C-alpha positions as YAML, in Angstrom:
chain: A
units: angstrom
residues:
- id: 1
  name: MET
  ca: [47.81, 128.39, 68.34]
- id: 2
  name: SER
  ca: [48.71, 128.11, 72.01]
- id: 3
  name: ASP
  ca: [51.30, 125.58, 73.06]
- id: 4
  name: ILE
  ca: [49.99, 125.23, 76.61]
- id: 5
  name: LYS
  ca: [50.43, 121.76, 78.14]
- id: 6
  name: VAL
  ca: [47.64, 120.43, 80.37]
- id: 7
  name: PRO
  ca: [48.91, 117.93, 82.85]
- id: 8
  name: ILE
  ca: [46.96, 114.69, 83.51]
- id: 9
  name: ALA
  ca: [47.03, 115.40, 87.20]
- id: 10
  name: LYS
  ca: [48.94, 117.48, 89.73]
- id: 11
  name: PRO
  ca: [49.90, 116.35, 93.22]
- id: 12
  name: ILE
  ca: [48.14, 117.95, 96.13]
- id: 13
  name: ILE
  ca: [50.89, 118.84, 98.65]
- id: 14
  name: GLY
  ca: [50.07, 121.09, 101.56]
- id: 15
  name: GLN
  ca: [51.96, 122.43, 104.59]
- id: 16
  name: GLU
  ca: [50.88, 119.45, 106.71]
- id: 17
  name: GLU
  ca: [52.53, 117.02, 104.20]
- id: 18
  name: ILE
  ca: [55.68, 119.15, 104.16]
- id: 19
  name: ASP
  ca: [55.91, 119.32, 107.94]
- id: 20
  name: ASN
  ca: [55.49, 115.57, 108.32]
- id: 21
  name: VAL
  ca: [58.07, 114.79, 105.74]
- id: 22
  name: VAL
  ca: [60.54, 117.05, 107.52]
- id: 23
  name: GLU
  ca: [59.77, 115.19, 110.76]
- id: 24
  name: VAL
  ca: [60.60, 111.84, 109.13]
- id: 25
  name: LEU
  ca: [63.88, 113.32, 107.76]
- id: 26
  name: LYS
  ca: [64.84, 114.61, 111.20]
- id: 27
  name: SER
  ca: [64.17, 111.08, 112.64]
- id: 28
  name: GLY
  ca: [66.99, 109.63, 110.46]
- id: 29
  name: MET
  ca: [64.79, 106.63, 109.52]
- id: 30
  name: ILE
  ca: [64.56, 107.05, 105.77]
- id: 31
  name: ALA
  ca: [64.73, 103.43, 104.63]
- id: 32
  name: GLN
  ca: [62.33, 100.55, 105.30]
- id: 33
  name: GLY
  ca: [61.10, 101.81, 108.68]
- id: 34
  name: PRO
  ca: [58.08, 101.89, 110.91]
- id: 35
  name: LYS
  ca: [56.00, 104.16, 108.58]
- id: 36
  name: VAL
  ca: [56.21, 101.52, 105.86]
- id: 37
  name: SER
  ca: [54.73, 98.90, 108.20]
- id: 38
  name: GLU
  ca: [52.09, 101.35, 109.21]
- id: 39
  name: PHE
  ca: [51.34, 102.15, 105.57]
- id: 40
  name: GLU
  ca: [51.04, 98.37, 104.72]
- id: 41
  name: LYS
  ca: [48.50, 97.89, 107.56]
- id: 42
  name: GLU
  ca: [46.42, 100.94, 106.90]
- id: 43
  name: PHE
  ca: [46.22, 100.55, 103.10]
- id: 44
  name: SER
  ca: [45.41, 96.89, 103.26]
- id: 45
  name: SER
  ca: [42.68, 97.64, 105.86]
- id: 46
  name: TRP
  ca: [41.36, 100.43, 103.67]
- id: 47
  name: VAL
  ca: [40.81, 98.06, 100.72]
- id: 48
  name: GLY
  ca: [39.45, 95.29, 102.98]
- id: 49
  name: ALA
  ca: [42.35, 92.90, 102.87]
- id: 50
  name: ASP
  ca: [44.25, 91.32, 105.81]
- id: 51
  name: TYR
  ca: [47.85, 91.99, 104.66]
- id: 52
  name: GLY
  ca: [49.83, 94.47, 102.62]
- id: 53
  name: VAL
  ca: [53.34, 94.18, 101.24]
- id: 54
  name: ALA
  ca: [54.95, 97.46, 99.99]
- id: 55
  name: THR
  ca: [57.28, 97.47, 97.02]
- id: 56
  name: ASN
  ca: [59.31, 100.10, 95.11]
- id: 57
  name: SER
  ca: [56.83, 100.06, 92.18]
- id: 58
  name: GLY
  ca: [53.57, 98.64, 90.84]
- id: 59
  name: THR
  ca: [55.55, 96.54, 88.31]
- id: 60
  name: ALA
  ca: [57.65, 95.06, 91.19]
- id: 61
  name: ALA
  ca: [54.38, 94.31, 93.08]
- id: 62
  name: LEU
  ca: [53.04, 92.26, 90.05]
- id: 63
  name: HIS
  ca: [56.39, 90.44, 89.62]
- id: 64
  name: VAL
  ca: [56.58, 89.56, 93.36]
- id: 65
  name: ALA
  ca: [52.93, 88.44, 93.50]
- id: 66
  name: LEU
  ca: [53.39, 86.12, 90.61]
- id: 67
  name: LEU
  ca: [56.51, 84.65, 92.17]
- id: 68
  name: ALA
  ca: [54.71, 84.27, 95.51]
- id: 69
  name: ALA
  ca: [51.97, 82.35, 93.74]
- id: 70
  name: GLY
  ca: [54.64, 79.91, 92.31]
- id: 71
  name: ILE
  ca: [54.40, 81.13, 88.72]
- id: 72
  name: GLY
  ca: [57.42, 80.16, 86.75]
- id: 73
  name: ASP
  ca: [58.97, 78.66, 83.56]
- id: 74
  name: GLY
  ca: [56.51, 77.15, 81.17]
- id: 75
  name: ASP
  ca: [53.34, 78.38, 82.95]
- id: 76
  name: GLU
  ca: [50.69, 80.54, 81.36]
- id: 77
  name: VAL
  ca: [48.79, 83.45, 82.81]
- id: 78
  name: ILE
  ca: [45.59, 84.76, 81.22]
- id: 79
  name: THR
  ca: [45.41, 88.55, 81.10]
- id: 80
  name: THR
  ca: [44.32, 91.39, 78.86]
- id: 81
  name: PRO
  ca: [46.40, 93.23, 76.12]
- id: 82
  name: PHE
  ca: [44.51, 96.44, 76.81]
- id: 83
  name: THR
  ca: [46.81, 97.59, 79.65]
- id: 84
  name: PHE
  ca: [50.20, 99.13, 80.34]
- id: 85
  name: ILE
  ca: [53.05, 96.95, 79.29]
- id: 86
  name: ALA
  ca: [54.04, 96.12, 82.91]
- id: 87
  name: SER
  ca: [51.17, 93.68, 83.19]
- id: 88
  name: GLY
  ca: [52.53, 91.45, 80.46]
- id: 89
  name: ASN
  ca: [56.15, 92.04, 81.34]
- id: 90
  name: SER
  ca: [55.70, 90.97, 84.93]
- id: 91
  name: ILE
  ca: [54.49, 87.55, 83.64]
- id: 92
  name: VAL
  ca: [57.42, 87.28, 81.25]
- id: 93
  name: TYR
  ca: [59.93, 88.16, 84.01]
- id: 94
  name: THR
  ca: [58.87, 84.88, 85.87]
- id: 95
  name: GLY
  ca: [59.53, 82.78, 82.73]
- id: 96
  name: ALA
  ca: [55.77, 82.34, 82.15]
- id: 97
  name: LYS
  ca: [53.79, 83.19, 79.03]
- id: 98
  name: PRO
  ca: [51.05, 85.91, 78.95]
- id: 99
  name: VAL
  ca: [47.90, 84.67, 77.12]
- id: 100
  name: PHE
  ca: [45.56, 87.45, 76.10]
- id: 101
  name: GLY
  ca: [41.81, 87.37, 76.38]
- id: 102
  name: ASP
  ca: [39.38, 89.80, 74.84]
- id: 103
  name: ILE
  ca: [37.99, 92.85, 76.65]
- id: 104
  name: ASP
  ca: [34.44, 93.83, 77.75]
- id: 105
  name: LEU
  ca: [33.55, 96.90, 75.74]
- id: 106
  name: LYS
  ca: [31.47, 98.27, 78.65]
- id: 107
  name: THR
  ca: [34.51, 98.44, 80.99]
- id: 108
  name: TYR
  ca: [37.52, 97.75, 78.80]
- id: 109
  name: THR
  ca: [38.57, 95.08, 81.33]
- id: 110
  name: LEU
  ca: [39.12, 91.41, 80.83]
- id: 111
  name: ASP
  ca: [35.91, 89.75, 79.49]
- id: 112
  name: PRO
  ca: [35.16, 86.54, 81.49]
- id: 113
  name: GLU
  ca: [33.53, 84.94, 78.43]
- id: 114
  name: SER
  ca: [36.87, 84.97, 76.63]
- id: 115
  name: ILE
  ca: [38.69, 83.08, 79.36]
- id: 116
  name: GLU
  ca: [37.52, 79.58, 79.35]
- id: 117
  name: SER
  ca: [38.66, 78.73, 75.80]
- id: 118
  name: LEU
  ca: [42.20, 79.96, 76.71]
- id: 119
  name: ILE
  ca: [42.72, 77.61, 79.68]
- id: 120
  name: THR
  ca: [45.24, 74.79, 79.08]
- id: 121
  name: ASP
  ca: [47.07, 72.37, 81.33]
- id: 122
  name: LYS
  ca: [49.85, 75.12, 81.52]
- id: 123
  name: THR
  ca: [47.47, 77.82, 82.81]
- id: 124
  name: LYS
  ca: [48.25, 78.74, 86.45]
- id: 125
  name: ALA
  ca: [46.64, 82.18, 86.97]
- id: 126
  name: ILE
  ca: [44.38, 84.84, 85.71]
- id: 127
  name: MET
  ca: [45.40, 88.53, 85.91]
- id: 128
  name: PRO
  ca: [42.41, 90.90, 85.24]
- id: 129
  name: VAL
  ca: [43.45, 94.54, 84.98]
- id: 130
  name: GLN
  ca: [41.16, 97.00, 86.86]
- id: 131
  name: LEU
  ca: [41.31, 99.86, 84.48]
- id: 132
  name: TYR
  ca: [40.31, 103.58, 84.69]
- id: 133
  name: GLY
  ca: [38.95, 103.16, 88.16]
- id: 134
  name: GLN
  ca: [36.61, 100.29, 87.04]
- id: 135
  name: SER
  ca: [36.56, 96.66, 88.03]
- id: 136
  name: ALA
  ca: [36.31, 93.65, 85.80]
- id: 137
  name: GLU
  ca: [33.43, 91.18, 86.46]
- id: 138
  name: MET
  ca: [35.24, 89.57, 89.28]
- id: 139
  name: ASP
  ca: [32.55, 87.11, 90.41]
- id: 140
  name: ALA
  ca: [32.53, 85.41, 86.98]
- id: 141
  name: ILE
  ca: [36.37, 85.51, 86.82]
- id: 142
  name: CYS
  ca: [36.80, 84.02, 90.27]
- id: 143
  name: ASP
  ca: [34.21, 81.32, 89.61]
- id: 144
  name: ILE
  ca: [36.15, 80.29, 86.49]
- id: 145
  name: ALA
  ca: [39.41, 80.28, 88.51]
- id: 146
  name: GLN
  ca: [37.85, 78.14, 91.21]
- id: 147
  name: ASP
  ca: [36.57, 75.62, 88.64]
- id: 148
  name: HIS
  ca: [40.08, 75.20, 87.23]
- id: 149
  name: ASP
  ca: [42.15, 75.66, 90.48]
- id: 150
  name: LEU
  ca: [43.77, 78.86, 89.23]
- id: 151
  name: ILE
  ca: [45.14, 81.86, 91.18]
- id: 152
  name: VAL
  ca: [43.58, 85.27, 90.50]
- id: 153
  name: ILE
  ca: [45.81, 88.38, 90.78]
- id: 154
  name: GLU
  ca: [44.26, 91.76, 90.29]
- id: 155
  name: ASP
  ca: [46.34, 94.39, 88.50]
- id: 156
  name: ALA
  ca: [44.74, 97.30, 90.36]
- id: 157
  name: ALA
  ca: [47.33, 99.91, 89.52]
- id: 158
  name: GLN
  ca: [44.68, 102.33, 88.19]
- id: 159
  name: ALA
  ca: [41.78, 101.46, 90.52]
- id: 160
  name: HIS
  ca: [42.50, 102.63, 94.07]
- id: 161
  name: GLY
  ca: [39.18, 102.96, 95.83]
- id: 162
  name: ALA
  ca: [37.12, 101.40, 92.97]
- id: 163
  name: THR
  ca: [34.35, 99.07, 94.13]
- id: 164
  name: TYR
  ca: [32.65, 95.98, 92.78]
- id: 165
  name: ASN
  ca: [29.34, 94.86, 94.34]
- id: 166
  name: GLY
  ca: [30.08, 96.72, 97.50]
- id: 167
  name: LYS
  ca: [33.68, 95.54, 98.00]
- id: 168
  name: LYS
  ca: [36.84, 97.50, 97.15]
- id: 169
  name: VAL
  ca: [39.23, 96.40, 94.47]
- id: 170
  name: GLY
  ca: [42.17, 94.90, 96.26]
- id: 171
  name: SER
  ca: [40.00, 92.47, 98.28]
- id: 172
  name: LEU
  ca: [38.34, 90.56, 95.46]
- id: 173
  name: ALA
  ca: [40.99, 87.96, 94.48]
- id: 174
  name: ASP
  ca: [43.86, 85.91, 95.90]
- id: 175
  name: MET
  ca: [46.18, 88.98, 95.53]
- id: 176
  name: ALA
  ca: [45.99, 92.48, 94.17]
- id: 177
  name: CYS
  ca: [48.72, 94.87, 93.08]
- id: 178
  name: PHE
  ca: [48.69, 98.65, 93.28]
- id: 179
  name: SER
  ca: [50.97, 101.40, 91.91]
- id: 180
  name: PHE
  ca: [51.60, 104.83, 93.50]
- id: 181
  name: TYR
  ca: [53.23, 106.38, 90.39]
- id: 182
  name: PRO
  ca: [52.34, 110.07, 89.85]
- id: 183
  name: THR
  ca: [49.69, 109.39, 87.16]
- id: 184
  name: LYS
  ca: [47.81, 106.88, 89.37]
- id: 185
  name: ASN
  ca: [44.59, 107.42, 91.34]
- id: 186
  name: MET
  ca: [46.65, 107.74, 94.59]
- id: 187
  name: THR
  ca: [50.33, 108.66, 94.45]
- id: 188
  name: THR
  ca: [53.52, 109.32, 96.47]
- id: 189
  name: SER
  ca: [55.77, 109.58, 93.36]
- id: 190
  name: GLU
  ca: [56.78, 105.98, 93.27]
- id: 191
  name: GLY
  ca: [55.96, 102.69, 95.07]
- id: 192
  name: GLY
  ca: [53.65, 99.69, 94.91]
- id: 193
  name: MET
  ca: [51.59, 97.45, 97.15]
- id: 194
  name: ILE
  ca: [50.40, 93.82, 97.24]
- id: 195
  name: THR
  ca: [47.23, 93.12, 99.18]
- id: 196
  name: THR
  ca: [46.05, 89.69, 100.15]
- id: 197
  name: ASP
  ca: [44.32, 87.55, 102.86]
- id: 198
  name: ASN
  ca: [46.77, 84.78, 102.37]
- id: 199
  name: GLU
  ca: [49.56, 84.65, 104.97]
- id: 200
  name: GLU
  ca: [51.60, 82.18, 102.93]
- id: 201
  name: PHE
  ca: [51.72, 84.65, 99.99]
- id: 202
  name: VAL
  ca: [52.75, 87.36, 102.31]
- id: 203
  name: GLU
  ca: [55.73, 85.33, 103.62]
- id: 204
  name: GLU
  ca: [56.80, 84.44, 100.05]
- id: 205
  name: ALA
  ca: [56.44, 88.06, 98.97]
- id: 206
  name: HIS
  ca: [58.62, 89.30, 101.77]
- id: 207
  name: ILE
  ca: [61.33, 86.80, 100.69]
- id: 208
  name: PHE
  ca: [61.32, 87.73, 97.00]
- id: 209
  name: ARG
  ca: [61.16, 91.40, 97.88]
- id: 210
  name: ALA
  ca: [64.36, 91.24, 99.89]
- id: 211
  name: HIS
  ca: [66.99, 89.23, 98.03]
- id: 212
  name: GLY
  ca: [65.44, 85.81, 98.76]
- id: 213
  name: SER
  ca: [66.12, 86.18, 102.46]
- id: 214
  name: ARG
  ca: [64.11, 84.78, 105.27]
- id: 215
  name: VAL
  ca: [66.73, 85.72, 107.80]
- id: 216
  name: LYS
  ca: [69.08, 88.60, 107.40]
- id: 217
  name: TYR
  ca: [72.20, 87.56, 105.44]
- id: 218
  name: HIS
  ca: [70.81, 84.06, 104.90]
- id: 219
  name: HIS
  ca: [69.50, 83.76, 101.29]
- id: 220
  name: ASP
  ca: [67.50, 80.66, 100.44]
- id: 221
  name: ASP
  ca: [66.20, 81.74, 97.02]
- id: 222
  name: ILE
  ca: [66.93, 84.11, 94.16]
- id: 223
  name: GLY
  ca: [65.26, 87.35, 95.18]
- id: 224
  name: TYR
  ca: [65.22, 90.99, 94.31]
- id: 225
  name: ASN
  ca: [65.75, 94.40, 95.85]
- id: 226
  name: PHE
  ca: [62.15, 95.47, 95.59]
- id: 227
  name: ARG
  ca: [61.78, 97.18, 98.93]
- id: 228
  name: MET
  ca: [60.51, 100.74, 98.83]
- id: 229
  name: THR
  ca: [63.18, 103.16, 97.75]
- id: 230
  name: GLY
  ca: [65.61, 104.97, 100.13]
- id: 231
  name: ASP
  ca: [63.04, 107.54, 101.18]
- id: 232
  name: ALA
  ca: [60.48, 104.77, 101.78]
- id: 233
  name: ASN
  ca: [59.23, 106.24, 105.02]
- id: 234
  name: LEU
  ca: [58.51, 109.51, 103.20]
- id: 235
  name: HIS
  ca: [56.52, 107.65, 100.52]
- id: 236
  name: ALA
  ca: [54.58, 105.73, 103.10]
- id: 237
  name: LEU
  ca: [53.83, 108.84, 105.15]
- id: 238
  name: LEU
  ca: [52.47, 110.65, 101.98]
- id: 239
  name: VAL
  ca: [50.23, 107.73, 101.06]
- id: 240
  name: LEU
  ca: [48.88, 107.43, 104.63]
- id: 241
  name: GLN
  ca: [47.87, 111.05, 104.35]
- id: 242
  name: ARG
  ca: [46.41, 110.41, 100.92]
- id: 243
  name: VAL
  ca: [44.08, 107.57, 101.96]
- id: 244
  name: GLU
  ca: [41.71, 109.95, 103.75]
- id: 245
  name: LEU
  ca: [41.96, 112.58, 101.07]
- id: 246
  name: HIS
  ca: [41.37, 110.03, 98.35]
- id: 247
  name: GLY
  ca: [38.16, 108.96, 100.06]
- id: 248
  name: LEU
  ca: [36.91, 112.48, 100.29]
- id: 249
  name: LEU
  ca: [37.62, 113.09, 96.55]
- id: 250
  name: ILE
  ca: [35.79, 109.87, 95.48]
- id: 251
  name: ASP
  ca: [32.75, 110.75, 97.69]
- id: 252
  name: GLY
  ca: [32.76, 114.25, 96.21]
- id: 253
  name: CYS
  ca: [32.91, 112.98, 92.64]
- id: 254
  name: VAL
  ca: [30.12, 110.48, 93.24]
- id: 255
  name: LYS
  ca: [27.83, 113.36, 94.31]
- id: 256
  name: LEU
  ca: [28.30, 115.04, 90.96]
- id: 257
  name: GLY
  ca: [25.37, 114.13, 88.75]
- id: 258
  name: ARG
  ca: [27.65, 113.57, 85.70]
- id: 259
  name: VAL
  ca: [29.87, 111.05, 87.43]
- id: 260
  name: LYS
  ca: [28.56, 107.50, 87.53]
- id: 261
  name: THR
  ca: [30.04, 104.14, 88.45]
- id: 262
  name: ARG
  ca: [29.02, 100.86, 86.92]
- id: 263
  name: TYR
  ca: [28.82, 98.83, 90.06]
...
């Protein structure tokens, strides 16, 4: 029997990517620089959101988004158990409790019909996980959230480019969080992103991302070092190049008769 290993995916890296990375290295700007800001603007625009906040991982993006929403000790966040452990862990990191709803067997995402009975006076947010490139029933979830004054945070780590009723995942809720880990739909090697239309959430996310600091060396809160890693500009540059390529791949897959999307 053959012992050949088949990878889940392989990165597409061409000479153009290599040349651009060399250019960034020669610039000497390898930390949180202009390419990261450009990346935040272009990626958020691509998903249809007003703002983007880059982080060093998808897990950090979830953690920061929850903190920016004011989630903390004693709160409850409704989510799904059918996900990577980072979804639940990010809730626990804040001192809140993950409360697990059931899944929709058509999409394997959070079933809106399971949410209502889980809501208590401690519930502060709902975190649907957009899984395998599919979206949860976001209209129903957001309607429930609005009725109970809850925040909705999409865990979109595995759904870059996915759509729901004509809108991209990442623009369907109060905030959304993406991962750029190698096994994700779009990758640089590491990194994460929060997208939102809420400027207040952006300001809070910037603070928690950078040691609780609003002004350099003045720290008003307990924050974290969740900025993109030392080669952040390289990561950002790679993702900027991937946005167009990712769109071409999605369009090509849709044209295949065997590939269908639910929405």
